Amino acid sequence: MLHLGTRKTGTTAIQQYLAKHQQDLSRHFLHRGDPNSSLWMTQAFSDNLGDKGIYKGRNLPPEELARLRELARWGLSRQINKLGSKDAVLSAEVMASMSEEELAEARTFFSQRFTDIATHIYFRPMKSLMESSFQERLKHRHTNLEEDYAFAYPSRIRILDKVFGKSQVHVHKFDRRHFPDGNIVQHFLNAIGENHTAQTLSVDNESLSLPAIQLLYHYRKAQPARDINDRKIVRRLTELEGPPLRFHSTLYDKLLRRKSRDMDEFEKRVGFSVDEDLCANDAGAISSEEDLLAVPPSALEWLAEAIQQPVTTSEGGVASMVMALGDDAPSCTANGRA
């Protein structure tokens, strides 16, 4: 059983739960210490390993790259050989973006050791994915609000169907409203046939409110590169309450690169739509950079209290105030309202 974790679909929660509760499951959870086996699968099956992830730019000699692949496959075989007749599940986010050739290599490897290889993959509605992805990028660097998004879901399904067979590719919509008690882990366990009730597992992904994102955007415009205090600033901004970030429907239409036939093909194949009620949250939604820069007064008041400095709205002033969140000052305990 392969769980191909796509971005922002509860993959980390699933992986951490499988690792913590593997003794309660009927399947063995294959991993090498890290519940996310992306590095393991990259080493074992990626073409041009020297150009991937942590190896990119290191100019490792071919014999070293070959040794890494051999060790990765040896470790995988060693774990599988200990299973006997027991089934296994492996989760790796990277497998959701591997090439057809790399996935075919993985399938060949696993098919020599298992009689049945099922894959499970979740897809998040596109507008929600865009909003979440923008927030995540902004935490690490300045990002352009108008950076477009390709609708790559159909091509991914075509590759998976070709490599594993359509009947072995199980596609799920990431929508907490349709999960048992909103629990992605329970939904996954049910999907793979595990008769197990998932306990609540907290996974901190440092989600930010809209006013917090607006403050962060000011900071990022002034400090586009990574800084040693970035994580501290983001952590402090999680204390600021407010509505979530929503893209206006007009911005969504502008940013999404897709062809109507691709959407039709995808929906016909998987049986659900990744479009949403696009206009449902247009009130108060972001449609331009001007909206991002328009920080509400209540957020500025929260920031001033957090850093114990007066509010300044001069050019660069908001960014300087946000930067001060990285100083070793006591955390503000009072949540702001937006």
GROMACS .gro file of C-alpha atoms in nm:
model
  338
    1MET     CA    1   0.000   0.000   0.000
    2LEU     CA    2   0.152   0.330  -0.112
    3HIS     CA    3   0.030   0.663   0.024
    4LEU     CA    4   0.133   0.934  -0.221
    5GLY     CA    5   0.105   1.251  -0.020
    6THR     CA    6   0.024   1.560  -0.222
    7ARG     CA    7   0.074   1.910  -0.085
    8LYS     CA    8  -0.149   2.034   0.196
    9THR     CA    9  -0.362   1.721   0.231
   10GLY     CA   10  -0.286   1.612   0.587
   11THR     CA   11   0.010   1.399   0.483
   12THR     CA   12   0.217   1.479   0.791
   13ALA     CA   13  -0.071   1.391   1.024
   14ILE     CA   14  -0.117   1.055   0.849
   15GLN     CA   15   0.254   0.976   0.860
   16GLN     CA   16   0.297   1.068   1.225
   17TYR     CA   17  -0.009   0.867   1.323
   18LEU     CA   18   0.107   0.556   1.137
   19ALA     CA   19   0.447   0.580   1.305
   20LYS     CA   20   0.304   0.628   1.654
   21HIS     CA   21   0.033   0.362   1.630
   22GLN     CA   22   0.187   0.101   1.402
   23GLN     CA   23   0.147  -0.165   1.672
   24ASP     CA   24  -0.232  -0.115   1.650
   25LEU     CA   25  -0.252  -0.164   1.273
   26SER     CA   26  -0.285  -0.481   1.069
   27ARG     CA   27  -0.019  -0.358   0.827
   28HIS     CA   28   0.345  -0.285   0.898
   29PHE     CA   29   0.443   0.079   0.849
   30LEU     CA   30   0.758   0.089   0.640
   31HIS     CA   31   0.988   0.376   0.726
   32ARG     CA   32   1.352   0.446   0.803
   33GLY     CA   33   1.314   0.663   1.111
   34ASP     CA   34   1.141   0.951   0.935
   35PRO     CA   35   0.768   0.874   0.886
   36ASN     CA   36   0.788   1.062   0.556
   37SER     CA   37   0.987   0.825   0.333
   38SER     CA   38   1.048   1.084   0.061
   39LEU     CA   39   1.426   1.085   0.097
   40TRP     CA   40   1.432   0.706   0.109
   41MET     CA   41   1.226   0.674  -0.209
   42THR     CA   42   1.430   0.947  -0.379
   43GLN     CA   43   1.751   0.759  -0.307
   44ALA     CA   44   1.603   0.428  -0.418
   45PHE     CA   45   1.424   0.522  -0.738
   46SER     CA   46   1.502   0.872  -0.864
   47ASP     CA   47   1.674   0.932  -1.194
   48ASN     CA   48   1.962   1.178  -1.173
   49LEU     CA   49   1.981   1.160  -0.795
   50GLY     CA   50   2.259   1.418  -0.796
   51ASP     CA   51   2.010   1.680  -0.916
   52LYS     CA   52   1.745   1.604  -0.653
   53GLY     CA   53   1.679   1.764  -0.315
   54ILE     CA   54   1.969   1.771  -0.072
   55TYR     CA   55   2.210   1.631  -0.332
   56LYS     CA   56   2.161   1.910  -0.582
   57GLY     CA   57   2.477   2.112  -0.633
   58ARG     CA   58   2.697   1.881  -0.424
   59ASN     CA   59   2.858   1.723  -0.730
   60LEU     CA   60   2.873   1.377  -0.577
   61PRO     CA   61   3.063   1.124  -0.791
   62PRO     CA   62   2.857   0.860  -0.977
   63GLU     CA   63   2.989   0.581  -0.757
   64GLU     CA   64   2.865   0.760  -0.443
   65LEU     CA   65   2.520   0.812  -0.594
   66ALA     CA   66   2.511   0.444  -0.693
   67ARG     CA   67   2.606   0.348  -0.338
   68LEU     CA   68   2.321   0.559  -0.198
   69ARG     CA   69   2.072   0.388  -0.428
   70GLU     CA   70   2.204   0.044  -0.339
   71LEU     CA   71   2.186   0.114   0.034
   72ALA     CA   72   1.833   0.253   0.007
   73ARG     CA   73   1.708  -0.052  -0.181
   74TRP     CA   74   1.893  -0.289   0.049
   75GLY     CA   75   1.731  -0.131   0.354
   76LEU     CA   76   1.389  -0.147   0.193
   77SER     CA   77   1.432  -0.512   0.096
   78ARG     CA   78   1.557  -0.595   0.443
   79GLN     CA   79   1.245  -0.453   0.609
   80ILE     CA   80   1.012  -0.620   0.360
   81ASN     CA   81   1.181  -0.958   0.400
   82LYS     CA   82   1.106  -0.947   0.773
   83LEU     CA   83   0.732  -0.910   0.713
   84GLY     CA   84   0.661  -1.264   0.604
   85SER     CA   85   0.302  -1.262   0.478
   86LYS     CA   86   0.212  -0.934   0.649
   87ASP     CA   87   0.103  -0.641   0.435
   88ALA     CA   88   0.275  -0.304   0.454
   89VAL     CA   89   0.203   0.064   0.401
   90LEU     CA   90   0.456   0.328   0.302
   91SER     CA   91   0.402   0.704   0.280
   92ALA     CA   92   0.620   0.939   0.074
   93GLU     CA   93   0.522   1.285  -0.046
   94VAL     CA   94   0.783   1.279  -0.319
   95MET     CA   95   0.609   0.992  -0.499
   96ALA     CA   96   0.324   1.227  -0.590
   97SER     CA   97   0.564   1.417  -0.814
   98MET     CA   98   0.793   1.143  -0.946
   99SER     CA   99   0.824   1.091  -1.319
  100GLU     CA  100   0.659   0.802  -1.498
  101GLU     CA  101   0.996   0.630  -1.532
  102GLU     CA  102   1.077   0.666  -1.162
  103LEU     CA  103   0.737   0.534  -1.057
  104ALA     CA  104   0.771   0.243  -1.298
  105GLU     CA  105   1.105   0.160  -1.136
  106ALA     CA  106   0.941   0.166  -0.793
  107ARG     CA  107   0.652  -0.049  -0.912
  108THR     CA  108   0.891  -0.308  -1.055
  109PHE     CA  109   1.076  -0.322  -0.724
  110PHE     CA  110   0.762  -0.361  -0.511
  111SER     CA  111   0.588  -0.602  -0.749
  112GLN     CA  112   0.874  -0.846  -0.700
  113ARG     CA  113   0.799  -0.847  -0.329
  114PHE     CA  114   0.421  -0.798  -0.305
  115THR     CA  115   0.137  -0.955  -0.503
  116ASP     CA  116  -0.078  -0.642  -0.486
  117ILE     CA  117   0.024  -0.276  -0.495
  118ALA     CA  118  -0.252  -0.025  -0.421
  119THR     CA  119  -0.195   0.350  -0.422
  120HIS     CA  120  -0.393   0.619  -0.240
  121ILE     CA  121  -0.370   0.987  -0.324
  122TYR     CA  122  -0.558   1.295  -0.205
  123PHE     CA  123  -0.626   1.609  -0.407
  124ARG     CA  124  -0.716   1.940  -0.247
  125PRO     CA  125  -0.961   2.180  -0.416
  126MET     CA  126  -0.754   2.419  -0.625
  127LYS     CA  127  -0.858   2.748  -0.466
  128SER     CA  128  -0.789   2.617  -0.118
  129LEU     CA  129  -0.454   2.479  -0.237
  130MET     CA  130  -0.357   2.815  -0.385
  131GLU     CA  131  -0.441   2.999  -0.064
  132SER     CA  132  -0.250   2.754   0.152
  133SER     CA  133   0.050   2.741  -0.081
  134PHE     CA  134   0.079   3.119  -0.090
  135GLN     CA  135   0.085   3.129   0.289
  136GLU     CA  136   0.352   2.858   0.311
  137ARG     CA  137   0.578   3.027   0.056
  138LEU     CA  138   0.541   3.362   0.231
  139LYS     CA  139   0.668   3.209   0.555
  140HIS     CA  140   1.003   3.144   0.389
  141ARG     CA  141   1.049   3.417   0.129
  142HIS     CA  142   0.882   3.704  -0.047
  143THR     CA  143   0.636   3.569  -0.300
  144ASN     CA  144   0.441   3.733  -0.576
  145LEU     CA  145   0.067   3.729  -0.514
  146GLU     CA  146   0.009   3.688  -0.887
  147GLU     CA  147   0.231   3.381  -0.929
  148ASP     CA  148   0.017   3.147  -1.137
  149TYR     CA  149  -0.069   2.782  -1.073
  150ALA     CA  150  -0.081   2.499  -1.323
  151PHE     CA  151  -0.365   2.250  -1.294
  152ALA     CA  152  -0.144   1.941  -1.292
  153TYR     CA  153  -0.389   1.694  -1.138
  154PRO     CA  154  -0.500   1.532  -1.469
  155SER     CA  155  -0.146   1.458  -1.586
  156ARG     CA  156  -0.061   1.308  -1.247
  157ILE     CA  157  -0.361   1.074  -1.262
  158ARG     CA  158  -0.273   0.969  -1.617
  159ILE     CA  159   0.077   0.871  -1.506
  160LEU     CA  160  -0.044   0.680  -1.200
  161ASP     CA  161  -0.308   0.494  -1.401
  162LYS     CA  162  -0.050   0.396  -1.660
  163VAL     CA  163   0.210   0.277  -1.409
  164PHE     CA  164  -0.006   0.105  -1.146
  165GLY     CA  165  -0.330   0.037  -1.334
  166LYS     CA  166  -0.651   0.233  -1.293
  167SER     CA  167  -0.805  -0.016  -1.052
  168GLN     CA  168  -0.507   0.024  -0.817
  169VAL     CA  169  -0.514   0.404  -0.804
  170HIS     CA  170  -0.757   0.524  -0.536
  171VAL     CA  171  -0.823   0.897  -0.555
  172HIS     CA  172  -0.976   1.094  -0.267
  173LYS     CA  173  -1.089   1.453  -0.231
  174PHE     CA  174  -0.931   1.640   0.058
  175ASP     CA  175  -1.236   1.794   0.221
  176ARG     CA  176  -1.259   1.782   0.599
  177ARG     CA  177  -1.636   1.828   0.582
  178HIS     CA  178  -1.662   1.477   0.440
  179PHE     CA  179  -1.417   1.309   0.679
  180PRO     CA  180  -1.528   1.130   0.998
  181ASP     CA  181  -1.535   1.411   1.255
  182GLY     CA  182  -1.322   1.608   1.010
  183ASN     CA  183  -1.033   1.367   1.072
  184ILE     CA  184  -0.809   1.300   0.770
  185VAL     CA  185  -0.630   1.019   0.953
  186GLN     CA  186  -0.955   0.831   1.019
  187HIS     CA  187  -1.057   0.876   0.657
  188PHE     CA  188  -0.728   0.729   0.539
  189LEU     CA  189  -0.748   0.435   0.780
  190ASN     CA  190  -1.100   0.359   0.659
  191ALA     CA  191  -0.990   0.389   0.297
  192ILE     CA  192  -0.716   0.129   0.337
  193GLY     CA  193  -0.938  -0.107   0.536
  194GLU     CA  194  -0.789  -0.060   0.882
  195ASN     CA  195  -1.044  -0.134   1.154
  196HIS     CA  196  -0.899   0.119   1.392
  197THR     CA  197  -1.034   0.435   1.551
  198ALA     CA  198  -0.785   0.717   1.517
  199GLN     CA  199  -0.710   0.920   1.825
  200THR     CA  200  -0.663   1.293   1.788
  201LEU     CA  201  -0.308   1.380   1.690
  202SER     CA  202  -0.206   1.744   1.692
  203VAL     CA  203   0.016   1.853   1.405
  204ASP     CA  204   0.135   2.212   1.428
  205ASN     CA  205   0.156   2.366   1.082
  206GLU     CA  206   0.160   2.724   1.212
  207SER     CA  207  -0.147   2.843   1.024
  208LEU     CA  208  -0.178   3.220   1.006
  209SER     CA  209  -0.483   3.444   1.004
  210LEU     CA  210  -0.539   3.699   0.727
  211PRO     CA  211  -0.418   3.996   0.937
  212ALA     CA  212  -0.108   3.797   1.034
  213ILE     CA  213  -0.041   3.724   0.667
  214GLN     CA  214  -0.084   4.092   0.586
  215LEU     CA  215   0.177   4.184   0.846
  216LEU     CA  216   0.408   3.910   0.718
  217TYR     CA  217   0.367   4.039   0.362
  218HIS     CA  218   0.490   4.384   0.470
  219TYR     CA  219   0.791   4.220   0.635
  220ARG     CA  220   0.866   4.005   0.331
  221LYS     CA  221   0.862   4.302   0.095
  222ALA     CA  222   1.134   4.462   0.304
  223GLN     CA  223   1.316   4.136   0.387
  224PRO     CA  224   1.266   3.902   0.086
  225ALA     CA  225   1.551   3.663   0.168
  226ARG     CA  226   1.559   3.415   0.455
  227ASP     CA  227   1.657   3.553   0.794
  228ILE     CA  228   1.764   3.383   1.115
  229ASN     CA  229   1.458   3.524   1.295
  230ASP     CA  230   1.198   3.420   1.036
  231ARG     CA  231   1.066   3.122   1.229
  232LYS     CA  232   1.038   3.322   1.549
  233ILE     CA  233   0.844   3.595   1.368
  234VAL     CA  234   0.604   3.344   1.212
  235ARG     CA  235   0.554   3.174   1.547
  236ARG     CA  236   0.466   3.507   1.710
  237LEU     CA  237   0.226   3.591   1.428
  238THR     CA  238   0.030   3.271   1.494
  239GLU     CA  239  -0.094   3.445   1.811
  240LEU     CA  240  -0.285   3.703   1.606
  241GLU     CA  241  -0.642   3.587   1.554
  242GLY     CA  242  -0.861   3.676   1.260
  243PRO     CA  243  -1.035   3.533   0.955
  244PRO     CA  244  -0.845   3.300   0.722
  245LEU     CA  245  -0.684   3.408   0.397
  246ARG     CA  246  -0.924   3.382   0.103
  247PHE     CA  247  -0.854   3.463  -0.261
  248HIS     CA  248  -1.125   3.652  -0.445
  249SER     CA  249  -1.285   3.452  -0.726
  250THR     CA  250  -1.148   3.698  -0.983
  251LEU     CA  251  -0.793   3.644  -0.855
  252TYR     CA  252  -0.842   3.267  -0.864
  253ASP     CA  253  -0.958   3.278  -1.225
  254LYS     CA  254  -0.660   3.495  -1.313
  255LEU     CA  255  -0.401   3.269  -1.151
  256LEU     CA  256  -0.519   2.920  -1.245
  257ARG     CA  257  -0.377   2.783  -1.570
  258ARG     CA  258  -0.606   2.508  -1.693
  259LYS     CA  259  -0.793   2.382  -1.993
  260SER     CA  260  -1.160   2.301  -1.964
  261ARG     CA  261  -1.107   1.958  -2.116
  262ASP     CA  262  -0.849   1.880  -1.844
  263MET     CA  263  -1.099   1.960  -1.570
  264ASP     CA  264  -1.367   1.753  -1.743
  265GLU     CA  265  -1.127   1.462  -1.785
  266PHE     CA  266  -1.019   1.476  -1.421
  267GLU     CA  267  -1.372   1.495  -1.283
  268LYS     CA  268  -1.487   1.207  -1.502
  269ARG     CA  269  -1.196   0.991  -1.386
  270VAL     CA  270  -1.212   1.059  -1.010
  271GLY     CA  271  -1.583   1.125  -0.961
  272PHE     CA  272  -1.555   1.460  -0.785
  273SER     CA  273  -1.472   1.822  -0.857
  274VAL     CA  274  -1.180   2.023  -0.720
  275ASP     CA  275  -1.361   2.345  -0.800
  276GLU     CA  276  -1.545   2.506  -0.511
  277ASP     CA  277  -1.822   2.760  -0.467
  278LEU     CA  278  -1.573   3.018  -0.585
  279CYS     CA  279  -1.775   3.325  -0.488
  280ALA     CA  280  -1.882   3.203  -0.144
  281ASN     CA  281  -1.601   3.385   0.039
  282ASP     CA  282  -1.556   3.688  -0.185
  283ALA     CA  283  -1.659   3.928   0.093
  284GLY     CA  284  -1.334   4.030   0.258
  285ALA     CA  285  -1.126   3.822   0.016
  286ILE     CA  286  -0.792   3.930  -0.130
  287SER     CA  287  -0.799   4.040  -0.493
  288SER     CA  288  -0.479   4.247  -0.522
  289GLU     CA  289  -0.156   4.343  -0.350
  290GLU     CA  290  -0.328   4.656  -0.223
  291ASP     CA  291  -0.559   4.434  -0.019
  292LEU     CA  292  -0.261   4.253   0.133
  293LEU     CA  293  -0.095   4.578   0.231
  294ALA     CA  294  -0.413   4.719   0.392
  295VAL     CA  295  -0.350   4.597   0.746
  296PRO     CA  296  -0.651   4.655   0.975
  297PRO     CA  297  -0.595   4.893   1.269
  298SER     CA  298  -0.669   4.617   1.521
  299ALA     CA  299  -0.376   4.414   1.384
  300LEU     CA  300  -0.144   4.713   1.412
  301GLU     CA  301  -0.259   4.765   1.770
  302TRP     CA  302  -0.188   4.398   1.847
  303LEU     CA  303   0.157   4.432   1.692
  304ALA     CA  304   0.237   4.748   1.887
  305GLU     CA  305   0.140   4.576   2.212
  306ALA     CA  306   0.340   4.265   2.122
  307ILE     CA  307   0.663   4.461   2.066
  308GLN     CA  308   0.581   4.733   2.320
  309GLN     CA  309   0.633   5.010   2.067
  310PRO     CA  310   0.397   5.276   1.927
  311VAL     CA  311   0.218   5.217   1.598
  312THR     CA  312   0.392   5.359   1.294
  313THR     CA  313   0.239   5.357   0.947
  314SER     CA  314   0.522   5.530   0.762
  315GLU     CA  315   0.679   5.362   0.459
  316GLY     CA  316   0.866   5.060   0.589
  317GLY     CA  317   0.733   5.124   0.938
  318VAL     CA  318   0.504   4.821   0.950
  319ALA     CA  319   0.785   4.596   0.826
  320SER     CA  320   1.016   4.729   1.099
  321MET     CA  321   0.752   4.659   1.361
  322VAL     CA  322   0.710   4.302   1.239
  323MET     CA  323   1.087   4.259   1.236
  324ALA     CA  324   1.089   4.350   1.605
  325LEU     CA  325   0.884   4.035   1.674
  326GLY     CA  326   1.209   3.846   1.621
  327ASP     CA  327   1.370   4.018   1.917
  328ASP     CA  328   1.387   3.833   2.247
  329ALA     CA  329   1.085   4.005   2.393
  330PRO     CA  330   0.814   3.836   2.605
  331SER     CA  331   0.536   3.684   2.398
  332CYS     CA  332   0.212   3.876   2.385
  333THR     CA  333  -0.057   3.673   2.557
  334ALA     CA  334  -0.356   3.878   2.448
  335ASN     CA  335  -0.498   3.777   2.113
  336GLY     CA  336  -0.594   4.054   1.876
  337ARG     CA  337  -0.922   4.076   1.696
  338ALA     CA  338  -0.967   4.147   1.329
   0.00000   0.00000   0.00000
